[in-house]
XYZ file of C-alpha atoms in Angstrom:
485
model
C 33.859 -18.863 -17.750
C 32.663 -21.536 -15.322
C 29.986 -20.643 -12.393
C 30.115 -23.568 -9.463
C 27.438 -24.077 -7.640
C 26.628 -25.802 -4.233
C 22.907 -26.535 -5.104
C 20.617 -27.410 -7.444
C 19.600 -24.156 -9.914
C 17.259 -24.947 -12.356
C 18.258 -22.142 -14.969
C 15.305 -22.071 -17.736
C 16.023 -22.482 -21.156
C 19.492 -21.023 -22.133
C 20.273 -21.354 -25.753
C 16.972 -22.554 -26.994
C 14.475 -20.673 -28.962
C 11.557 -19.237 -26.722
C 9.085 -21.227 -29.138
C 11.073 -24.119 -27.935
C 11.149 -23.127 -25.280
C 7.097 -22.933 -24.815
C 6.628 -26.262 -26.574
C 8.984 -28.397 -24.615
C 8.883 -26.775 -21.180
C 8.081 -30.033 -19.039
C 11.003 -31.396 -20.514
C 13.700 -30.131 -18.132
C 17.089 -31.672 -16.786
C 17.416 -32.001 -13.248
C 21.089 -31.304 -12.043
C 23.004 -32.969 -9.612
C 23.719 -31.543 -5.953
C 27.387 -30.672 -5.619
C 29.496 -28.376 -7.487
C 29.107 -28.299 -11.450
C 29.315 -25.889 -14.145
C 26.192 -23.790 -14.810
C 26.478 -23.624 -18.221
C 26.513 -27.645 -18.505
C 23.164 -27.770 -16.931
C 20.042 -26.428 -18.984
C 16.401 -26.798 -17.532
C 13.320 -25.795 -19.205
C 10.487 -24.215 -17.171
C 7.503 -22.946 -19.134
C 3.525 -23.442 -19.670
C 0.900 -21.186 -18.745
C -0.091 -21.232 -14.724
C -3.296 -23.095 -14.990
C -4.571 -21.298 -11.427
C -5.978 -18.294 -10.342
C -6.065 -16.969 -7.173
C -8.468 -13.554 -5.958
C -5.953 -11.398 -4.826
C -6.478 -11.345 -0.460
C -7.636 -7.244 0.281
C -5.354 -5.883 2.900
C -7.388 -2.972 3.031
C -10.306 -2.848 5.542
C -13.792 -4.453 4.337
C -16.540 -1.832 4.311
C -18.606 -2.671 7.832
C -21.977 -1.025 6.402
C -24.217 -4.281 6.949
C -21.752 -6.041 8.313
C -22.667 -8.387 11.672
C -20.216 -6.565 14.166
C -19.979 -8.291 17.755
C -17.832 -8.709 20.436
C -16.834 -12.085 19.013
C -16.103 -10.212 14.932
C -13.571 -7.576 16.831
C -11.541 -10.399 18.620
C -11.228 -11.870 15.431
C -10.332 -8.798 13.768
C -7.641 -8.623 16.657
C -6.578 -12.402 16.490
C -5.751 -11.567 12.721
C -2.958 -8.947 13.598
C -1.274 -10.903 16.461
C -1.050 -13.347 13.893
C 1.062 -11.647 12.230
C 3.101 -9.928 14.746
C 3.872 -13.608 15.951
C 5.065 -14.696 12.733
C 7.327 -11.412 12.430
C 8.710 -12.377 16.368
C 9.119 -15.898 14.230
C 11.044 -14.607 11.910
C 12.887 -11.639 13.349
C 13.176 -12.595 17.527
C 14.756 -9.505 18.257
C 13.062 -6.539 15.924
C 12.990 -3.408 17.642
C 8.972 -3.186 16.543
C 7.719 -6.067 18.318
C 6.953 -4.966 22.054
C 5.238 -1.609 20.629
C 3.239 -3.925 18.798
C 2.414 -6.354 21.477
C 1.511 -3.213 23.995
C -1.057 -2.229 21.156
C -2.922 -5.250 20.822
C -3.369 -5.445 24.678
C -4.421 -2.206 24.168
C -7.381 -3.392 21.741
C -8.251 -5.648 24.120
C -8.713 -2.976 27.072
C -10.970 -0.870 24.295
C -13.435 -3.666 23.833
C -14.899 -2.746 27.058
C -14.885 1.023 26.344
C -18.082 3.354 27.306
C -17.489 6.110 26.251
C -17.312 7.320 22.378
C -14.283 9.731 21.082
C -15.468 12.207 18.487
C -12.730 14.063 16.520
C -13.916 17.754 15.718
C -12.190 18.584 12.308
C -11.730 20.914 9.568
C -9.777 23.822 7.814
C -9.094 27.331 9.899
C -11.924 29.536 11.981
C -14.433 27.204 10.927
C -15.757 26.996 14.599
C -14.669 24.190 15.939
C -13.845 25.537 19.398
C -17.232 27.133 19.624
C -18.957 24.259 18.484
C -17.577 21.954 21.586
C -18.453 24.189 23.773
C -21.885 24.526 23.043
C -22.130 20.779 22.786
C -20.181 20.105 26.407
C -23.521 21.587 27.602
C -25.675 18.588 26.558
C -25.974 17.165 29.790
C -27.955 14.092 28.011
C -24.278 13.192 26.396
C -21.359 14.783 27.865
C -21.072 11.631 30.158
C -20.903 9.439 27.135
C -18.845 11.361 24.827
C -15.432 12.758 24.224
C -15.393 15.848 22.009
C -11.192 16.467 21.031
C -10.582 19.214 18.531
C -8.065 18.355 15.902
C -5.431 20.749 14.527
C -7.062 22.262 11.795
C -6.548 20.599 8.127
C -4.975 22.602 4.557
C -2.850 24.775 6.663
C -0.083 25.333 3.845
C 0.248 23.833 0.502
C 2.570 20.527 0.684
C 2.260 20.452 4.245
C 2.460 16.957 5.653
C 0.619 17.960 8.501
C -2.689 17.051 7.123
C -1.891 13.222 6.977
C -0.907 13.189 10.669
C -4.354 14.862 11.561
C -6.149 12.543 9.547
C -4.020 9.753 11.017
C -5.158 11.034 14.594
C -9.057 11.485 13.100
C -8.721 7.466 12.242
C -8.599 6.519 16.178
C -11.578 8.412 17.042
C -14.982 6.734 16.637
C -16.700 9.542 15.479
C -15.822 12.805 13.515
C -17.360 15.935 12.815
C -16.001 18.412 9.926
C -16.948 21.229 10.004
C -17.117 23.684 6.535
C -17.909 27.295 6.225
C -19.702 26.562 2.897
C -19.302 24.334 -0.153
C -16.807 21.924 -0.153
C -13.047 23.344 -1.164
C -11.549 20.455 -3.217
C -9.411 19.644 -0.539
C -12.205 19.390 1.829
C -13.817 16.810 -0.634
C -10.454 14.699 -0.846
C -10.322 14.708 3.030
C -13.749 13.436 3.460
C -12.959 10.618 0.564
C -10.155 9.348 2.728
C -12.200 8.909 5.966
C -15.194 7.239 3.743
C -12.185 4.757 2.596
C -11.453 4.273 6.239
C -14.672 3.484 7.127
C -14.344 6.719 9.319
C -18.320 7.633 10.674
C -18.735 11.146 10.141
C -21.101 13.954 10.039
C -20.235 16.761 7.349
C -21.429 20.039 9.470
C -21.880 23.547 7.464
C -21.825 25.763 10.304
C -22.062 29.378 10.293
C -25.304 29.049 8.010
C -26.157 32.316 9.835
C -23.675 33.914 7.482
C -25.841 33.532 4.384
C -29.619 33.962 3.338
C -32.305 31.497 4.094
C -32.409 30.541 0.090
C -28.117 30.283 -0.170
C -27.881 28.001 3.160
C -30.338 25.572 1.896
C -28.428 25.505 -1.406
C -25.557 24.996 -0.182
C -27.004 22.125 2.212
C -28.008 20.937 -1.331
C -24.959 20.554 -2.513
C -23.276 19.385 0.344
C -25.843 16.088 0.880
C -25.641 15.748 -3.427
C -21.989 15.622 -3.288
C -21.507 13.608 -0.074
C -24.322 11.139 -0.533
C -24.185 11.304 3.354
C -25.062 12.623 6.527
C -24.915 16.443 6.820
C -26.426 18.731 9.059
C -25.844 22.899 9.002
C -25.617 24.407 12.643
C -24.570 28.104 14.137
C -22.496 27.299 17.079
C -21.974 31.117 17.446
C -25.127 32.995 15.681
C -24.023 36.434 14.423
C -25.368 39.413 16.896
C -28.356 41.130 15.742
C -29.569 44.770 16.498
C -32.702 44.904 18.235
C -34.650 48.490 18.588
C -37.518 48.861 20.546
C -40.170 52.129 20.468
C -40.844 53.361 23.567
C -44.304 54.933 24.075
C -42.914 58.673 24.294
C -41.120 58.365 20.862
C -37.987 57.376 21.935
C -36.063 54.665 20.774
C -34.006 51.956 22.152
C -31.126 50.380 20.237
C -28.644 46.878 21.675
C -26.937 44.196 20.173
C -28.523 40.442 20.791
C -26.632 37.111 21.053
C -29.021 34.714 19.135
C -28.790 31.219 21.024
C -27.129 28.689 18.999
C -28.687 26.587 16.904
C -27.541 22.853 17.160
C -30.685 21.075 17.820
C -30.462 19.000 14.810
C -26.468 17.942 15.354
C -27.873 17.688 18.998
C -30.230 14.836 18.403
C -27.922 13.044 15.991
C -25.819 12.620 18.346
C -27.999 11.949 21.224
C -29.177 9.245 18.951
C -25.597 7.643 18.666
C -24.876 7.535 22.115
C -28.222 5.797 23.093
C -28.447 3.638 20.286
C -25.329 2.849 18.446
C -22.475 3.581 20.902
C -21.446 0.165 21.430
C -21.331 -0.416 17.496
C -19.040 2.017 17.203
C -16.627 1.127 19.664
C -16.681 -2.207 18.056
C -15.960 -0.829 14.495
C -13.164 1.837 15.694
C -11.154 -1.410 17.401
C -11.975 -3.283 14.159
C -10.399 -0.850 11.803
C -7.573 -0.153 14.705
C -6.425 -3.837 14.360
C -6.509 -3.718 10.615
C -4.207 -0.823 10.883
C -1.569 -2.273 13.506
C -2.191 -5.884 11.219
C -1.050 -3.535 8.321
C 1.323 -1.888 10.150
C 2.872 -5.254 11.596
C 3.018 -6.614 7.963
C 4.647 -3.941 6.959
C 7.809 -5.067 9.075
C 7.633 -8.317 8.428
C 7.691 -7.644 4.599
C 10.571 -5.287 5.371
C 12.446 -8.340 7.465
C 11.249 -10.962 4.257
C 12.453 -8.431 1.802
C 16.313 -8.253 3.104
C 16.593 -11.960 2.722
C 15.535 -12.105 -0.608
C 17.332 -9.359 -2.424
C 20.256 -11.225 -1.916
C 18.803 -14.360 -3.463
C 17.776 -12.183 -6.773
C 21.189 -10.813 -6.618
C 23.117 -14.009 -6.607
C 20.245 -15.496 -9.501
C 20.656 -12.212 -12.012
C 24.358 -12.928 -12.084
C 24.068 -16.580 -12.663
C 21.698 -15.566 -15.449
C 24.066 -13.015 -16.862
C 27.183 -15.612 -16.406
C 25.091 -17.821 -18.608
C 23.994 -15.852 -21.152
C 27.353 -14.203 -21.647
C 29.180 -17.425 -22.247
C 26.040 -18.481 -24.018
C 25.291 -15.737 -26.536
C 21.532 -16.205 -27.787
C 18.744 -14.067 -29.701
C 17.266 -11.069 -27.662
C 14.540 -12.903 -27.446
C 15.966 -15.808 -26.029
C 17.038 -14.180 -23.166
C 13.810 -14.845 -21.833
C 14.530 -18.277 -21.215
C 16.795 -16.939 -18.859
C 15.249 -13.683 -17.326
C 11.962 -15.764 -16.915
C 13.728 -16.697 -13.383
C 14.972 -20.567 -12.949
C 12.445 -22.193 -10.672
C 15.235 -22.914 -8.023
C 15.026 -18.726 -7.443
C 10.878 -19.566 -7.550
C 11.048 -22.334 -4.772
C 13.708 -20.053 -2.557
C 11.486 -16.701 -2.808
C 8.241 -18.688 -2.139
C 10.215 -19.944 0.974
C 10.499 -16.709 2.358
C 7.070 -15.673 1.878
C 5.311 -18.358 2.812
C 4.490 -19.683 -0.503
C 5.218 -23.046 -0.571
C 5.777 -24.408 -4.241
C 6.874 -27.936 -5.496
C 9.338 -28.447 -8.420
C 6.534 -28.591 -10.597
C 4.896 -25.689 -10.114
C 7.611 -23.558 -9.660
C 8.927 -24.391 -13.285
C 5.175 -23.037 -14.369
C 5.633 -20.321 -12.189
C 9.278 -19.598 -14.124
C 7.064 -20.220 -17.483
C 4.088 -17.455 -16.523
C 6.576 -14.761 -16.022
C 8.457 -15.414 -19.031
C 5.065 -15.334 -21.291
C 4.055 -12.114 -19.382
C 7.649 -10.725 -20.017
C 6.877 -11.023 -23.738
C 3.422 -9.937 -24.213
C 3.962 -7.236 -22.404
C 7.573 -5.890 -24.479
C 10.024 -6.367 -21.379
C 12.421 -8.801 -23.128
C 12.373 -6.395 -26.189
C 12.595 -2.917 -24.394
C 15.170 -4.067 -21.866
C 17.888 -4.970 -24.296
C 17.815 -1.899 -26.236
C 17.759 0.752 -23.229
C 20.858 -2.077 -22.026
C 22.746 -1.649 -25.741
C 21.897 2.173 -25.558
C 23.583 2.719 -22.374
C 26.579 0.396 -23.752
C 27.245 2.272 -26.753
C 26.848 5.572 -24.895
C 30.118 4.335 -22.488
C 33.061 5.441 -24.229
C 35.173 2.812 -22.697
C 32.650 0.218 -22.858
C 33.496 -2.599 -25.795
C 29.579 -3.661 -26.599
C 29.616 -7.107 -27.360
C 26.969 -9.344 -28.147
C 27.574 -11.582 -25.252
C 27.889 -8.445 -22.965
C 24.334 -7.203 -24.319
C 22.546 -10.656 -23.393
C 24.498 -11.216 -19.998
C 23.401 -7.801 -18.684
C 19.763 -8.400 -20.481
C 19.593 -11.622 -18.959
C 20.504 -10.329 -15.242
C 18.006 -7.244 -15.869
C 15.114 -9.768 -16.581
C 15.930 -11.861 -13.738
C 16.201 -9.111 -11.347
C 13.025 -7.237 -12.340
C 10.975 -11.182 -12.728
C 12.181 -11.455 -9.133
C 11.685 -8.150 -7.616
C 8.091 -8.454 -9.359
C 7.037 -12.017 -7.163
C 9.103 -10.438 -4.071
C 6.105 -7.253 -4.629
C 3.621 -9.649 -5.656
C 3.583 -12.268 -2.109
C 3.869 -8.950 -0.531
C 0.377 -7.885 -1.240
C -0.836 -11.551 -0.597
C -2.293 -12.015 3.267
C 0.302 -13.487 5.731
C -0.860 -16.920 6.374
C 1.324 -20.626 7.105
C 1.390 -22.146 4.077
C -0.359 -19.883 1.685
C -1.792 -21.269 -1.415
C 0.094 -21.631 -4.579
C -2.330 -20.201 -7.389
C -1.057 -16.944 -8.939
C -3.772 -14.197 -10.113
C -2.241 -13.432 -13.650
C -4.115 -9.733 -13.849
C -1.995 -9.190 -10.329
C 0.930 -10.115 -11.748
C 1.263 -8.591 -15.403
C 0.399 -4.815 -13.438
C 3.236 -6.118 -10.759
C 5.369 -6.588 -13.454
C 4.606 -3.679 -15.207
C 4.855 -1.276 -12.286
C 8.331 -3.051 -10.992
C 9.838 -2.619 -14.803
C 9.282 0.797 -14.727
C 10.684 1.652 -11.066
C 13.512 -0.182 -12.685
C 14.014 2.030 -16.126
C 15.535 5.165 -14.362
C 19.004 5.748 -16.195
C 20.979 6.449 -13.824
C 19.935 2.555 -12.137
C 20.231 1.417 -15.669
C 23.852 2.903 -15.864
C 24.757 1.822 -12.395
C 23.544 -1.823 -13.377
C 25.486 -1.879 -16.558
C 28.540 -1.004 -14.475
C 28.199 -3.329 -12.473
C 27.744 -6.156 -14.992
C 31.171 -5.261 -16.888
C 32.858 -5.763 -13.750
C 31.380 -9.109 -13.318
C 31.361 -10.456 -16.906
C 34.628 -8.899 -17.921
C 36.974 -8.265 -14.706
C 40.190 -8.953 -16.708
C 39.495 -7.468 -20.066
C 40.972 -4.251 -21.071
C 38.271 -2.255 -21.942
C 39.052 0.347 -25.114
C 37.200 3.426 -26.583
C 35.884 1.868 -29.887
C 35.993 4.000 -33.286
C 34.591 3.500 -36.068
C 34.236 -0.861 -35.677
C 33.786 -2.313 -32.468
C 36.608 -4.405 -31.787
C 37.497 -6.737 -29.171
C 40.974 -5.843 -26.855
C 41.762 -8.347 -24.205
């Protein structure tokens, strides 16, 4: 079988021994541009990848302490129309872009924003409603504050609707949620998502009227001990109490009495923030707003990045298998080949960004096919591949069919793993070239087992035959495997 090629592919170490592999892997054959046959043209990419790189954090940086300013936001909004002009770069036409333009002149409009937006959450009849009303009288903040009531959270068990009211909580700059009493589990996994935001927020126990003197301050307790955070306990709507009075001829007078609510505390706090720290806040909410539409613009451009390179692994893993099949080797010198030829390296880096030389793309090649290794890929792919063979009943398993389909696994998963890998990196022109190894072995491990499902395993295997045997007669085998063609 003879594979021509148009370019240069620098196919790592097919038919040597992966010590020999190791040892010799800056000595590597350089092929000629034109056409030539694959399997006349061996190149050796190996060593270990000598830098490391801290892994960029896409997620938002805690602000507590942090210098916020007018000129810190702009920044934070520069960042994501960054990246929305390399998507309109790279995609001119995607449907996403003018939504994504319209919000970041919308940022810009919020930097000059006076009044706050506070999100009133929480579960049902927890008093939200109540609790806005009472606070619309403050005639100190009303002018200064928006008070919206959110739907309320844990309506039904698996419905979604709780991650599009937390979603809505995330553009506020304020939230109070509200709790009846100790914190549900659910209530304690809501609240950890709008710490990881970086979401301000007051935990209020109302209805503390409901319980003793001695229970509400235990549960208050328990509330600041678990929360490690702001929490105040109000009665928006104080229970009616029966009053009697004695009148001086013996008779007695009985009526119900509507206590006045008690908010003072919540009152002040938030007198507080509008005097002192409303500014701040507006700042942080249009901080953590452009780190969401950054995110959300990355998101697309990955999306556009990722439909140019499957086709790239796809046309590599078949190379690979090609090879290997005409090639028969050890299972473990299939990693030679799955460790990805740094031709696949330099085009994937291309896409992303991640500019590599010749060099370091062979090292690159060399890093994934030591991780492949230690970490029992090479080994564990080829028998779930032979497993699946010999469970066809018109599939003829022969050695050469075993490593080609090996060999195309590897490659695929090596290059699905970098494709996942420069996804988490930050979009920048030009990005460095030092791979974080730590990064990459848990990339590779998570990508190897999205990629172990049997029913993909059987579909790849499939497709393989057709490729590495399209004119073979393929025969039930009994009792000895034989060979029909």
């Amino acid at each position: 079988m003879v594979v021509k090629l148009q370019r240069p592919i620098l196919v790592g170490g097919l038919g040597l021994s992966f010590s020999l592999w190791m040892l010799q892997s800056w000595h590597h054959s350089i092929m000629q541009v034109g056409e030539f046959s694959l399997l006349s043209a061996l190149a050796v990419g190996g060593g270990l990848w000598l830098f490391r790189q801290n892994r960029p954090k896409d997620s938002l940086e805690q602000l507590d302490g942090m210098l916020v300013n007018r000129a810190t936001v702009e920044g934070a909004i520069a960042k994501a129309e960054t990246v929305i002009n390399q998507l309109a770069q790279e995609a001119e036409n995607h449907w996403a872009l003018e939504t994504l333009r319209e919000q970041v002149a919308q940022l810009l409009l919020e930097l000059d924003r006076q009044e706050i937006k506070v999100a009133v959450t929480g579960g049902k009849s927890v008093g939200k409603s109540t609790l806005i009303q009472v606070l619309k009288q403050n005639v100190e903040t009303r002018n200064f504050v928006s008070l919206e009531e959110t739907a309320p959270l844990f309506r039904e068990a698996g419905d979604n609707s709780d991650t599009d009211v937390l979603a809505e909580v995330a553009k506020s700059d304020f939230v109070l949620f509200l709790t009846n009493g100790d914190l549900t589990d659910s209530e304690f996994q809501a609240l950890q998502q709008l710490k990881a935001a970086n979401q301000p927020t007051i935990l209020v126990l109302n209805k503390q009227d409901q319980y003793l003197a001695d229970e509400s301050a235990s549960i208050l307790l328990s509330l600041k001990q678990r929360m490690q955070g702001n929490v105040v306990a109000t009665a928006a709507s104080p229970i009616s109490i029966k009053v009697r009075k004695h009148e001086a001829d013996g008779s007695v007078q009985e009526w119900m009495e509507q206590p006045a609510p008690n908010i003072q505390q919540l009152r002040g706090q938030l007198g507080e923030l509008v005097q002192q720290g409303r500014q701040r806040l507006i700042w942080v909410t249009t901080i953590r707003k452009a780190g969401l539409l950054k995110a959300e613009a990355k998101n697309w451009l990955n999306g556009t990045r990722r439909d140019r390179a499957t086709p790239i692994i796809e046309q590599y893993q078949w190379i690979a298998a090609a090879a290997a099949f005409a090639n028969p080797v050890p299972a473990l010198d299939i990693l030679a080949t799955a460790a990805i030829n740094a031709q696949m390296v330099m085009d994937l880096g291309n896409i992303y960004q991640q500019k590599f030389s010749l060099e370091q793309a062979q090292t690159v090649a060399g890093t994934m096919g030591s991780l492949m290794l230690k970490l029992g890929l090479v080994e564990l792919s080829t028998k779930a591949i032979s497993t699946v063979l010999k469970s066809n009943a018109i599939t003829f398993v022969a050695g050469g069919v075993v490593q080609g389909v090996s060999a195309a696994y590897l490659t695929r998963v090596a290059g699905l793993s970098l494709v996942e890998y420069f996804q988490q990196q930050e979009i920048a022109i030009d990005s460095g070239t030092g791979l974080n190894l730590e990064n990459l072995r848990q990339t590779l491990q998570k990508v190897f087992g999205q990629n172990q499902q049997i029913g993909f395993l059987q579909g790849f295997v499939k497709q393989g035959m057709k490729r590495l045997l399209p004119e073979v007669q393929q025969v039930e085998v009994v009792g000895v495997e034989k060979f029909v063609g």
